[in-house]
CSV table of C-alpha atoms in Angstrom, one decimal:
chain,number,residue,atom,x,y,z
A,13,MET,CA,-0.2,15.7,-93.3
A,14,THR,CA,-2.1,13.7,-90.4
A,15,SER,CA,-1.8,9.7,-90.9
A,16,ARG,CA,-5.3,8.1,-91.6
A,17,LYS,CA,-6.9,4.8,-90.1
A,18,THR,CA,-9.4,3.6,-89.8
A,19,ALA,CA,-11.8,2.3,-87.1
A,20,TYR,CA,-14.9,0.8,-85.8
A,21,PHE,CA,-16.5,2.2,-83.5
A,22,GLY,CA,-18.8,0.0,-81.7
A,23,VAL,CA,-20.9,3.1,-79.5
A,24,LEU,CA,-22.6,3.4,-83.4
A,25,ASP,CA,-24.2,-0.1,-83.1
A,26,SER,CA,-28.5,0.6,-84.2
A,27,VAL,CA,-28.8,-1.1,-80.5
A,28,ASN,CA,-28.0,1.7,-78.4
A,29,PHE,CA,-30.6,4.2,-80.1
A,30,SER,CA,-34.4,2.2,-80.6
A,31,ALA,CA,-36.5,4.2,-81.5
A,32,ASP,CA,-38.7,2.8,-78.6
A,33,LEU,CA,-36.0,5.7,-76.2
A,34,PRO,CA,-37.1,9.4,-74.4
A,35,ASP,CA,-36.4,11.7,-77.0
A,36,ASP,CA,-33.8,12.2,-74.3
A,37,ASP,CA,-32.0,9.6,-74.4
A,38,LEU,CA,-32.5,8.9,-77.3
A,39,ALA,CA,-30.5,12.5,-78.3
A,40,HIS,CA,-27.9,12.4,-76.1
A,41,ARG,CA,-26.6,9.4,-76.9
A,42,THR,CA,-26.5,10.5,-80.5
A,43,LEU,CA,-24.3,13.5,-79.1
A,44,HIS,CA,-22.5,11.4,-77.7
A,45,ALA,CA,-21.5,9.3,-80.4
A,46,THR,CA,-21.2,11.6,-82.7
A,47,GLY,CA,-18.7,13.6,-80.6
A,48,ALA,CA,-17.3,10.6,-80.2
A,49,VAL,CA,-16.4,10.1,-83.9
A,50,MET,CA,-16.0,13.3,-85.2
A,51,LEU,CA,-13.5,13.9,-82.6
A,52,GLN,CA,-11.2,11.1,-82.8
A,53,MET,CA,-11.6,11.8,-87.1
A,54,ILE,CA,-9.9,14.9,-85.8
A,55,LEU,CA,-7.5,14.8,-83.9
A,56,GLY,CA,-6.6,11.0,-84.2
A,57,GLY,CA,-6.7,10.7,-88.4
A,58,VAL,CA,-8.9,8.0,-88.3
A,59,ASN,CA,-11.5,7.1,-90.8
A,60,PRO,CA,-14.7,5.5,-88.7
A,61,VAL,CA,-15.9,2.0,-90.9
A,62,LEU,CA,-19.4,1.1,-90.1
A,63,SER,CA,-21.3,-2.2,-90.5
A,64,GLN,CA,-23.6,-2.4,-92.7
A,65,THR,CA,-26.1,-2.1,-90.1
A,66,GLN,CA,-24.5,1.3,-88.5
A,67,ALA,CA,-24.9,2.2,-91.8
A,68,PHE,CA,-28.8,1.7,-92.6
A,69,ASP,CA,-30.6,1.8,-89.5
A,70,CYS,CA,-28.2,4.3,-86.9
A,71,ALA,CA,-30.2,6.6,-86.1
A,72,MET,CA,-27.5,9.5,-86.5
A,73,PHE,CA,-26.9,8.7,-89.7
A,74,THR,CA,-30.3,7.6,-91.2
A,75,GLY,CA,-32.0,10.7,-89.2
A,76,GLY,CA,-29.3,13.4,-90.4
A,77,LEU,CA,-29.0,12.5,-93.8
A,78,ALA,CA,-33.6,12.7,-93.4
A,79,ARG,CA,-32.9,16.7,-93.2
A,80,MET,CA,-31.4,16.9,-96.8
A,81,ASP,CA,-29.0,19.6,-94.7
A,82,ARG,CA,-26.1,21.0,-95.0
A,83,GLY,CA,-24.9,18.6,-92.6
A,84,SER,CA,-26.5,16.0,-94.5
A,85,ILE,CA,-23.9,17.5,-97.8
A,86,ALA,CA,-21.2,17.6,-95.9
A,87,MET,CA,-21.6,13.9,-94.1
A,88,MET,CA,-21.8,12.2,-97.7
A,89,GLU,CA,-19.2,14.7,-99.2
A,90,LEU,CA,-16.8,12.9,-96.3
A,91,VAL,CA,-18.2,8.7,-97.9
A,92,ARG,CA,-17.3,10.1,-101.8
A,93,SER,CA,-14.2,10.8,-101.1
A,94,GLY,CA,-13.7,7.9,-98.0
A,95,GLN,CA,-13.3,9.2,-95.6
A,96,ILE,CA,-16.4,7.8,-93.7
A,97,GLN,CA,-16.9,4.4,-95.5
A,98,VAL,CA,-19.3,0.9,-94.7
A,99,ARG,CA,-18.7,-2.5,-96.1
A,100,ILE,CA,-20.6,-5.1,-97.1
A,101,LEU,CA,-20.7,-8.4,-95.4
A,102,ASP,CA,-20.3,-11.5,-98.4
A,103,SER,CA,-23.2,-13.5,-96.2
A,104,ALA,CA,-26.1,-16.0,-97.5
A,105,ALA,CA,-27.9,-13.0,-96.0
A,106,LEU,CA,-26.8,-11.0,-98.9
A,107,LEU,CA,-29.2,-10.6,-101.4
A,108,ASP,CA,-27.7,-12.3,-104.5
A,109,ASP,CA,-30.3,-10.6,-107.2
A,110,PRO,CA,-30.2,-6.7,-107.1
A,111,ALA,CA,-31.3,-5.5,-110.3
A,112,ASP,CA,-28.1,-3.4,-110.7
A,113,GLY,CA,-26.0,-6.0,-110.4
A,114,ARG,CA,-24.1,-5.3,-107.5
A,115,ARG,CA,-24.2,-7.3,-104.7
A,116,PHE,CA,-22.5,-5.1,-102.6
A,117,THR,CA,-24.5,-2.9,-101.5
A,118,LEU,CA,-25.5,-0.3,-99.2
A,119,ILE,CA,-29.5,-0.4,-100.6
A,120,ASN,CA,-28.7,-4.2,-102.1
A,121,ALA,CA,-27.8,-5.3,-97.7
A,122,PHE,CA,-31.3,-2.8,-96.6
A,123,ARG,CA,-33.1,-4.9,-98.8
A,124,SER,CA,-31.9,-7.9,-97.9
A,125,ALA,CA,-32.7,-7.2,-94.1
A,126,LEU,CA,-35.8,-6.0,-94.9
A,127,LEU,CA,-37.0,-9.2,-96.9
A,128,GLN,CA,-36.0,-11.7,-93.1
A,129,ARG,CA,-38.7,-12.3,-91.3
A,130,ASP,CA,-36.1,-11.6,-87.6
A,131,PHE,CA,-33.9,-9.0,-88.4
A,132,ARG,CA,-35.1,-5.7,-85.7
A,133,PHE,CA,-34.8,-2.5,-87.4
A,134,SER,CA,-33.6,0.3,-84.1
A,135,SER,CA,-33.8,4.1,-86.5
A,136,TRP,CA,-37.2,2.6,-88.1
A,137,PRO,CA,-40.4,2.2,-86.0
A,138,GLU,CA,-42.5,1.8,-89.7
A,139,LEU,CA,-40.9,-1.0,-90.9
A,140,GLY,CA,-41.5,-3.2,-87.5
A,141,GLY,CA,-43.6,-6.0,-88.1
A,142,ASP,CA,-45.2,-5.4,-91.3
A,143,MET,CA,-43.6,-7.6,-93.8
A,144,THR,CA,-46.2,-6.0,-96.5
A,145,LEU,CA,-44.6,-3.0,-96.5
A,146,ARG,CA,-41.1,-3.7,-96.2
A,147,ALA,CA,-41.7,-6.7,-99.3
A,148,ALA,CA,-42.6,-3.8,-101.1
A,149,ILE,CA,-39.8,-1.6,-100.1
A,150,ALA,CA,-37.9,-4.0,-100.8
A,151,GLU,CA,-39.5,-4.1,-104.0
A,152,GLN,CA,-39.6,-1.1,-104.9
A,153,LEU,CA,-35.6,-0.7,-104.0
A,154,ASP,CA,-34.7,-3.5,-106.3
A,155,ARG,CA,-37.0,-1.7,-109.4
A,156,ASP,CA,-36.6,2.1,-109.3
A,157,PRO,CA,-35.4,3.5,-105.7
A,158,PHE,CA,-36.0,7.0,-106.9
A,159,GLY,CA,-39.0,6.0,-107.5
A,160,VAL,CA,-39.8,5.1,-103.6
A,161,ASP,CA,-42.7,7.4,-102.4
A,162,ALA,CA,-45.3,5.5,-104.4
A,163,VAL,CA,-45.1,3.2,-101.8
A,164,ALA,CA,-43.9,5.6,-99.0
A,165,ASP,CA,-44.1,9.0,-96.7
A,166,GLY,CA,-44.1,11.7,-94.2
A,167,PRO,CA,-40.6,10.5,-92.5
A,168,LEU,CA,-40.6,7.1,-94.1
A,169,LEU,CA,-40.3,8.5,-97.4
A,170,HIS,CA,-37.9,10.5,-96.0
A,171,ARG,CA,-35.4,8.6,-94.2
A,172,LEU,CA,-35.0,6.5,-97.2
A,173,LEU,CA,-34.8,9.3,-99.6
A,174,GLY,CA,-31.6,9.8,-97.5
A,175,LEU,CA,-30.5,6.3,-97.5
A,176,ILE,CA,-30.8,6.2,-101.3
A,177,GLU,CA,-28.5,9.1,-101.5
A,178,PHE,CA,-26.2,7.9,-99.2
A,179,ASP,CA,-25.6,4.7,-101.7
A,180,ARG,CA,-24.7,6.7,-104.7
A,181,ALA,CA,-22.4,8.7,-102.0
A,182,LEU,CA,-21.0,4.9,-101.0
A,183,ARG,CA,-21.0,4.1,-105.1
A,184,ASP,CA,-18.4,6.6,-105.9
A,185,SER,CA,-16.2,6.4,-102.6
A,186,PRO,CA,-13.1,4.8,-103.6
A,187,VAL,CA,-13.1,2.0,-101.1
A,188,SER,CA,-14.2,-0.6,-101.7
A,189,GLU,CA,-17.6,-1.7,-99.9
A,190,ARG,CA,-17.0,-5.8,-99.8
A,191,ALA,CA,-15.5,-7.5,-96.8
A,192,SER,CA,-15.1,-11.5,-95.5
A,193,VAL,CA,-16.9,-12.7,-92.9
A,194,THR,CA,-14.6,-13.2,-90.3
A,195,SER,CA,-13.2,-17.1,-89.5
A,196,GLY,CA,-12.9,-17.0,-86.2
A,197,ALA,CA,-15.6,-18.5,-83.4
A,198,SER,CA,-19.3,-17.9,-84.3
A,199,LEU,CA,-21.6,-15.4,-81.9
A,200,ALA,CA,-22.8,-18.8,-80.6
A,201,ASP,CA,-19.5,-19.9,-79.6
A,202,ARG,CA,-18.3,-16.8,-78.0
A,203,VAL,CA,-21.3,-16.0,-76.0
A,204,LEU,CA,-21.3,-19.3,-75.0
A,205,GLY,CA,-18.0,-19.9,-73.4
A,206,ALA,CA,-18.4,-16.3,-71.6
A,207,LEU,CA,-21.6,-17.3,-69.9
A,208,ALA,CA,-19.5,-21.0,-69.1
A,209,ASN,CA,-16.8,-18.4,-68.3
A,210,ILE,CA,-19.4,-16.8,-65.4
A,211,ARG,CA,-21.2,-19.7,-64.4
A,212,ARG,CA,-17.8,-20.5,-63.2
A,213,ASN,CA,-16.6,-17.7,-61.8
A,214,THR,CA,-19.3,-17.5,-59.5
A,215,ALA,CA,-18.9,-19.3,-56.7
A,216,GLY,CA,-22.3,-19.9,-55.0
A,217,GLY,CA,-23.9,-17.7,-56.9
A,218,ASP,CA,-27.6,-18.1,-58.5
A,219,THR,CA,-26.2,-19.3,-61.8
A,220,GLU,CA,-29.6,-20.8,-63.3
A,221,VAL,CA,-31.2,-18.8,-65.6
A,222,LEU,CA,-27.7,-18.3,-67.3
A,223,THR,CA,-27.4,-22.6,-67.0
A,224,ARG,CA,-30.7,-22.6,-69.0
A,225,LEU,CA,-29.9,-20.1,-71.9
A,226,GLU,CA,-26.6,-21.8,-72.4
A,227,THR,CA,-28.7,-25.4,-73.0
A,228,ARG,CA,-31.1,-23.9,-75.4
A,229,ALA,CA,-28.7,-21.8,-77.2
A,230,ALA,CA,-26.2,-24.9,-77.4
A,231,ALA,CA,-29.3,-26.6,-78.5
A,232,GLY,CA,-29.8,-25.0,-81.0
A,233,GLY,CA,-33.5,-23.9,-79.8
A,234,ASP,CA,-36.3,-24.1,-81.2
A,235,GLY,CA,-34.5,-24.4,-85.0
A,236,ARG,CA,-33.4,-21.2,-84.1
A,237,PRO,CA,-29.5,-20.5,-85.5
A,238,PHE,CA,-27.6,-18.2,-82.7
A,239,THR,CA,-24.9,-17.4,-84.8
A,240,ARG,CA,-27.3,-14.9,-85.2
A,241,ARG,CA,-27.6,-11.8,-83.1
A,242,SER,CA,-31.8,-11.0,-83.7
A,243,SER,CA,-31.9,-15.2,-82.4
A,244,TRP,CA,-30.5,-14.2,-79.0
A,245,TYR,CA,-33.1,-11.1,-79.4
A,246,ALA,CA,-35.7,-13.6,-78.9
A,247,LEU,CA,-34.8,-15.6,-76.9
A,248,LEU,CA,-34.1,-13.4,-73.9
A,249,ASP,CA,-37.0,-11.5,-75.0
A,250,GLU,CA,-39.0,-14.7,-73.9
A,251,TYR,CA,-37.2,-15.6,-70.1
A,252,GLU,CA,-37.5,-11.5,-70.1
A,253,GLU,CA,-41.3,-11.4,-70.4
A,254,VAL,CA,-41.7,-15.1,-67.9
A,255,ALA,CA,-39.2,-13.1,-64.7
A,256,SER,CA,-40.9,-9.4,-65.1
A,257,ASP,CA,-44.3,-11.3,-64.9
A,258,ALA,CA,-42.5,-12.6,-62.0
A,259,GLY,CA,-41.6,-9.5,-60.3
A,260,ASP,CA,-37.3,-11.0,-60.2
A,261,PRO,CA,-35.6,-8.5,-60.4
A,262,SER,CA,-32.2,-10.3,-60.0
A,263,ARG,CA,-33.2,-12.4,-62.3
A,264,LEU,CA,-33.9,-9.3,-65.6
A,265,ALA,CA,-30.8,-8.0,-64.4
A,266,GLN,CA,-28.5,-11.5,-65.1
A,267,LEU,CA,-30.7,-11.2,-68.7
A,268,GLY,CA,-29.9,-7.8,-68.8
A,269,MET,CA,-26.0,-8.4,-68.3
A,270,VAL,CA,-26.5,-11.0,-70.7
A,271,ARG,CA,-28.0,-9.5,-74.1
A,272,GLY,CA,-25.2,-6.9,-73.4
A,273,LEU,CA,-22.6,-9.9,-73.7
A,274,VAL,CA,-23.7,-10.8,-77.5
A,275,ASN,CA,-24.0,-7.0,-78.1
A,276,ALA,CA,-20.4,-7.0,-77.2
A,277,LYS,CA,-19.7,-10.2,-79.3
A,278,TYR,CA,-21.1,-9.0,-81.7
A,279,ASN,CA,-19.4,-6.4,-82.1
A,280,GLY,CA,-16.8,-8.0,-81.3
A,281,ILE,CA,-17.0,-10.3,-84.6
A,282,VAL,CA,-18.5,-7.0,-87.1
A,283,ALA,CA,-15.0,-5.3,-85.7
A,284,GLU,CA,-12.7,-8.5,-87.2
A,285,SER,CA,-14.9,-8.8,-90.6
A,286,LEU,CA,-14.4,-5.4,-91.1
A,287,ASN,CA,-11.0,-5.2,-91.4
A,288,ALA,CA,-10.2,-1.7,-89.6
A,289,ASP,CA,-7.0,-1.7,-87.8
A,290,GLY,CA,-9.2,-0.4,-84.4
A,291,LEU,CA,-11.5,-1.1,-81.9
A,292,ASP,CA,-12.8,1.4,-79.6
A,293,VAL,CA,-15.3,-0.3,-78.0
A,294,GLU,CA,-16.2,-4.2,-77.0
A,295,PHE,CA,-18.8,-3.8,-74.3
A,296,ALA,CA,-22.0,-4.5,-72.7
A,297,ASP,CA,-23.7,-1.4,-73.0
A,298,PHE,CA,-23.6,2.1,-73.7
A,299,LYS,CA,-22.8,4.0,-71.0
A,300,THR,CA,-19.4,1.8,-71.0
A,301,ALA,CA,-19.2,2.3,-74.2
A,302,GLY,CA,-18.9,5.7,-73.9
A,303,ILE,CA,-16.9,6.1,-70.7
A,304,VAL,CA,-14.2,4.5,-73.8
A,305,ALA,CA,-15.1,6.7,-77.0
A,306,GLN,CA,-13.9,9.3,-74.5
A,307,ALA,CA,-10.6,7.4,-72.9
A,308,GLY,CA,-9.5,8.0,-76.7
A,309,VAL,CA,-9.4,11.4,-76.4
A,310,GLU,CA,-8.0,11.1,-73.8
A,311,ASN,CA,-5.5,9.3,-74.4
A,312,LEU,CA,-4.1,11.4,-76.9
A,313,VAL,CA,-4.6,15.4,-75.5
A,314,GLY,CA,-5.1,13.8,-71.7
A,315,ALA,CA,-8.5,13.6,-69.2
A,316,ARG,CA,-9.6,17.2,-69.9
A,317,ALA,CA,-10.0,17.2,-73.3
A,318,THR,CA,-13.5,15.3,-73.1
A,319,GLN,CA,-15.1,18.5,-71.9
A,320,VAL,CA,-15.2,19.0,-75.3
A,321,LEU,CA,-17.3,16.5,-75.4
A,322,GLU,CA,-18.9,16.4,-71.8
A,323,GLU,CA,-19.7,20.0,-71.4
A,324,SER,CA,-20.6,21.1,-75.2
A,325,GLU,CA,-22.7,21.7,-77.7
A,326,ILE,CA,-21.1,19.7,-79.9
A,327,GLU,CA,-24.1,20.1,-81.7
A,328,ALA,CA,-23.5,24.3,-81.5
A,329,TRP,CA,-19.9,24.5,-83.1
A,330,LEU,CA,-18.5,20.8,-84.0
A,331,THR,CA,-21.3,20.5,-87.4
A,332,TRP,CA,-20.8,17.9,-90.1
A,333,SER,CA,-21.8,21.0,-91.6
A,334,GLU,CA,-18.5,22.6,-91.0
A,335,LEU,CA,-16.2,19.1,-90.5
A,336,PRO,CA,-14.8,18.9,-94.2
A,337,GLY,CA,-13.3,22.0,-93.6
A,338,ILE,CA,-11.4,21.5,-90.5
A,339,LEU,CA,-9.9,17.5,-91.4
A,340,SER,CA,-8.8,19.9,-94.4
A,341,ASP,CA,-7.4,22.2,-92.0
A,342,MET,CA,-5.9,19.5,-90.7
A,343,ARG,CA,-3.6,17.8,-93.0
A,344,ASN,CA,-1.6,20.6,-92.9
A,345,LEU,CA,-1.2,20.3,-89.6
A,346,THR,CA,1.8,17.2,-88.6
A,347,ALA,CA,1.4,17.3,-84.7
A,348,PRO,CA,-1.3,16.0,-82.5
A,349,GLN,CA,-0.9,19.0,-79.9
A,350,ASN,CA,-1.2,22.4,-82.7
A,351,ARG,CA,-4.5,20.2,-84.4
A,352,PHE,CA,-5.5,19.6,-80.8
A,353,ARG,CA,-4.6,23.7,-80.2
A,354,HIS,CA,-6.8,24.7,-83.5
A,355,LEU,CA,-9.5,22.6,-81.8
A,356,VAL,CA,-9.7,23.9,-78.8
A,357,SER,CA,-9.7,27.3,-81.1
A,358,ARG,CA,-12.0,26.7,-83.2
A,359,TYR,CA,-14.1,26.5,-79.9
A,360,ARG,CA,-12.9,29.1,-77.9
A,361,GLU,CA,-14.6,31.0,-80.8
A,362,HIS,CA,-17.5,29.5,-80.9
A,363,ASP,CA,-17.3,30.1,-76.7
A,364,ILE,CA,-17.2,34.0,-77.1
A,365,ARG,CA,-19.6,34.0,-80.0
A,366,ARG,CA,-22.1,32.9,-77.4
A,367,ARG,CA,-21.2,34.7,-74.3
A,368,ALA,CA,-21.0,38.2,-76.4
A,369,ASP,CA,-24.5,36.9,-78.3
A,370,ALA,CA,-25.9,36.3,-74.5
A,371,ILE,CA,-24.4,39.9,-73.7
A,372,ALA,CA,-26.1,41.7,-76.1
A,373,LYS,CA,-29.2,40.2,-75.2
A,374,ASN,CA,-29.1,40.5,-71.7
A,375,GLN,CA,-28.7,44.5,-72.0
A,376,ILE,CA,-31.1,45.6,-71.4
A,377,TRP,CA,-30.1,48.8,-68.6
A,378,ALA,CA,-28.0,50.3,-71.3
A,379,HIS,CA,-30.8,49.9,-73.2
A,380,VAL,CA,-32.5,52.7,-70.3
A,381,GLY,CA,-30.0,54.1,-70.2
A,382,ALA,CA,-29.7,55.3,-73.4
A,383,VAL,CA,-33.3,55.8,-73.4
A,384,THR,CA,-33.2,58.1,-70.4
A,385,VAL,CA,-30.5,59.8,-71.7
A,386,ASN,CA,-32.4,60.6,-74.9
A,387,ALA,CA,-35.5,62.3,-73.4
A,388,THR,CA,-33.3,64.4,-71.2
A,389,GLY,CA,-31.5,66.2,-74.1
A,390,THR,CA,-35.3,66.1,-76.2
A,391,VAL,CA,-36.8,67.9,-72.6
A,392,VAL,CA,-34.2,70.1,-72.7
A,393,GLY,CA,-33.8,71.4,-76.2
A,394,GLY,CA,-37.5,72.1,-75.5
A,395,ILE,CA,-36.8,73.9,-72.2
A,396,VAL,CA,-34.1,75.8,-74.3
A,397,GLY,CA,-36.3,76.1,-77.4
A,398,LEU,CA,-39.1,77.2,-74.8
A,399,ALA,CA,-36.5,80.3,-73.2
A,400,LEU,CA,-35.0,81.5,-76.7
A,401,GLY,CA,-38.5,82.6,-77.6
A,402,GLY,CA,-40.0,80.1,-79.2
A,403,ASP,CA,-38.2,81.0,-82.3
A,404,LEU,CA,-37.1,79.0,-85.5
A,405,VAL,CA,-33.2,79.8,-83.8
A,406,GLY,CA,-34.6,79.0,-80.7
A,407,THR,CA,-36.7,75.7,-82.0
A,408,SER,CA,-32.7,74.5,-84.2
A,409,ILE,CA,-31.2,75.3,-80.3
A,410,GLY,CA,-33.0,72.6,-78.4
A,411,SER,CA,-33.2,70.5,-82.1
A,412,VAL,CA,-29.1,70.0,-82.1
A,413,VAL,CA,-29.2,69.9,-77.7
A,414,GLY,CA,-31.4,67.4,-78.4
A,415,THR,CA,-29.6,64.9,-80.7
A,416,LEU,CA,-25.9,65.7,-78.8
A,417,GLY,CA,-27.7,64.1,-75.8
A,418,GLY,CA,-28.9,61.1,-79.1
A,419,VAL,CA,-25.0,60.8,-80.4
A,420,TYR,CA,-24.0,60.2,-76.6
A,421,ALA,CA,-27.0,58.0,-75.8
A,422,ASN,CA,-25.5,56.0,-78.4
A,423,HIS,CA,-22.3,56.3,-77.7
A,424,MET,CA,-22.4,55.0,-73.8
A,425,LEU,CA,-24.4,51.9,-75.4
A,426,ASP,CA,-22.0,51.1,-77.9
A,427,THR,CA,-19.1,51.7,-75.2
A,428,GLN,CA,-21.3,49.0,-72.8
A,429,LYS,CA,-21.4,46.9,-75.4
A,430,GLN,CA,-18.0,45.9,-76.3
A,431,ARG,CA,-16.6,46.1,-72.2
A,432,GLY,CA,-18.6,43.3,-72.2
A,433,LEU,CA,-17.3,41.2,-75.8
A,434,ARG,CA,-14.3,42.3,-73.5
A,435,LYS,CA,-15.4,40.6,-70.8
A,436,ALA,CA,-16.6,37.4,-72.2
A,437,GLU,CA,-14.0,36.8,-74.0
A,438,LEU,CA,-11.1,37.5,-71.4
A,439,ARG,CA,-13.5,35.3,-68.8
A,440,ALA,CA,-13.0,32.3,-72.1
A,441,GLN,CA,-9.5,32.3,-72.5
A,442,LYS,CA,-9.2,33.0,-69.2
A,443,GLU,CA,-11.8,29.1,-69.0
A,444,PHE,CA,-9.6,27.7,-71.9
A,445,ASP,CA,-6.0,27.9,-70.2
A,446,GLN,CA,-7.8,26.6,-66.9
A,447,LEU,CA,-9.3,23.0,-69.1
A,448,PHE,CA,-7.7,22.6,-72.3
A,449,THR,CA,-4.3,22.4,-71.7
A,450,PRO,CA,-2.7,19.2,-73.9
A,451,VAL,CA,-0.6,16.3,-72.4
A,452,LEU,CA,0.0,14.4,-75.0
A,453,GLY,CA,1.4,10.5,-74.0
A,454,ARG,CA,1.0,9.3,-77.7
A,455,GLY,CA,1.0,11.0,-81.5
A,456,SER,CA,-1.8,8.4,-82.1
A,457,ILE,CA,-5.0,7.3,-80.5
A,458,ALA,CA,-5.4,3.6,-78.6
A,459,TYR,CA,-8.1,1.6,-80.0
A,460,ARG,CA,-7.9,-1.3,-79.1
A,461,ILE,CA,-8.3,-2.6,-76.0
A,462,ASP,CA,-7.1,-5.1,-73.9
A,463,HIS,CA,-9.5,-7.6,-71.5
A,464,ASP,CA,-6.1,-9.0,-70.1
A,465,ALA,CA,-3.8,-6.1,-69.2
């Protein structure tokens, strides 16, 4: 049986899935993050541990749960069994007066975020700055969650109902949702330390904007607690607006780097607080996060395996609705090589079906050939019937000839389809033999990245 571990996925950081992203970018990020999580659950025997923000504000989950389809049900099945976990941080921001008396729940964490004016939602565009709506939803969730249709409708209502079901599944899980904030360095200390390092290592470079940021944050500018990511975001927004108005791409690039640095340090603190076994990414941007997420798979099965993630339609062959069944299959496979081979076999079956369907849809020439033979048989049958005098015997013989022509035409069509299927299967097999050869260096995925190595 696969030994289960836990891991925090920084690639699921909600800021990576902002609602103002172009649809194609959002779809790509969601697909990539979903594939990274699924593959590491399957191949690495991993139980993802989500932060409360990832759970209620990551488009990958909120969007999937809102559909309430087979995938949503499967996702909640994984939550109920503890194969997907959520941790709620014991912090001052978490409200301590929920109606049901349970402070450490996803709904209470979401309700707490709704009432924080400076909390920025990524996958709830309706909740931007509308504090009246946010307060109404928070109150309804506290009093009667399933009556939330009294204050919301449309996509917002569907996401809320999905989140409520997610919360119920977590309450049924055997895993505790409570986590304690790490006692290590604060976000302010970590970011300021990193900025000071950058300035020291940038000999002769323009670091004026970094110095200003350090001064403002170190002094707690404007009374903001820079131990929170939202405070850094507000400060960076201010500076980015000025740099943008001045048309200063160099400073915009530096500020973008600092924003990525804030995200990285924030994810590092969250991962430590959630007490997960491993951390798959503590990097400044989504592109790098994606590379590291792939590297986890590469460590297990070799670089070629990432083609499953990068070049395949994960949503078509590896779906949430299928994941519980795949994970159940994996319990019977002890060797990582065999888990990988089983996954590849599932993709090969999908690929063969995909190719076969494409061939069947494009067999117009075979249908044309069948129509030609059918028509020829009919004409010949008619000629035979006329030659025999057009009586009953002649007509019967003509019909038999026409029928035989039709039988032959259908046989020809079936033969062409079978030949196409065999070609598709052989082609798929050949490509998999070339592309998906397991190269195992170890039996588990390494998540924590040693920056000093």
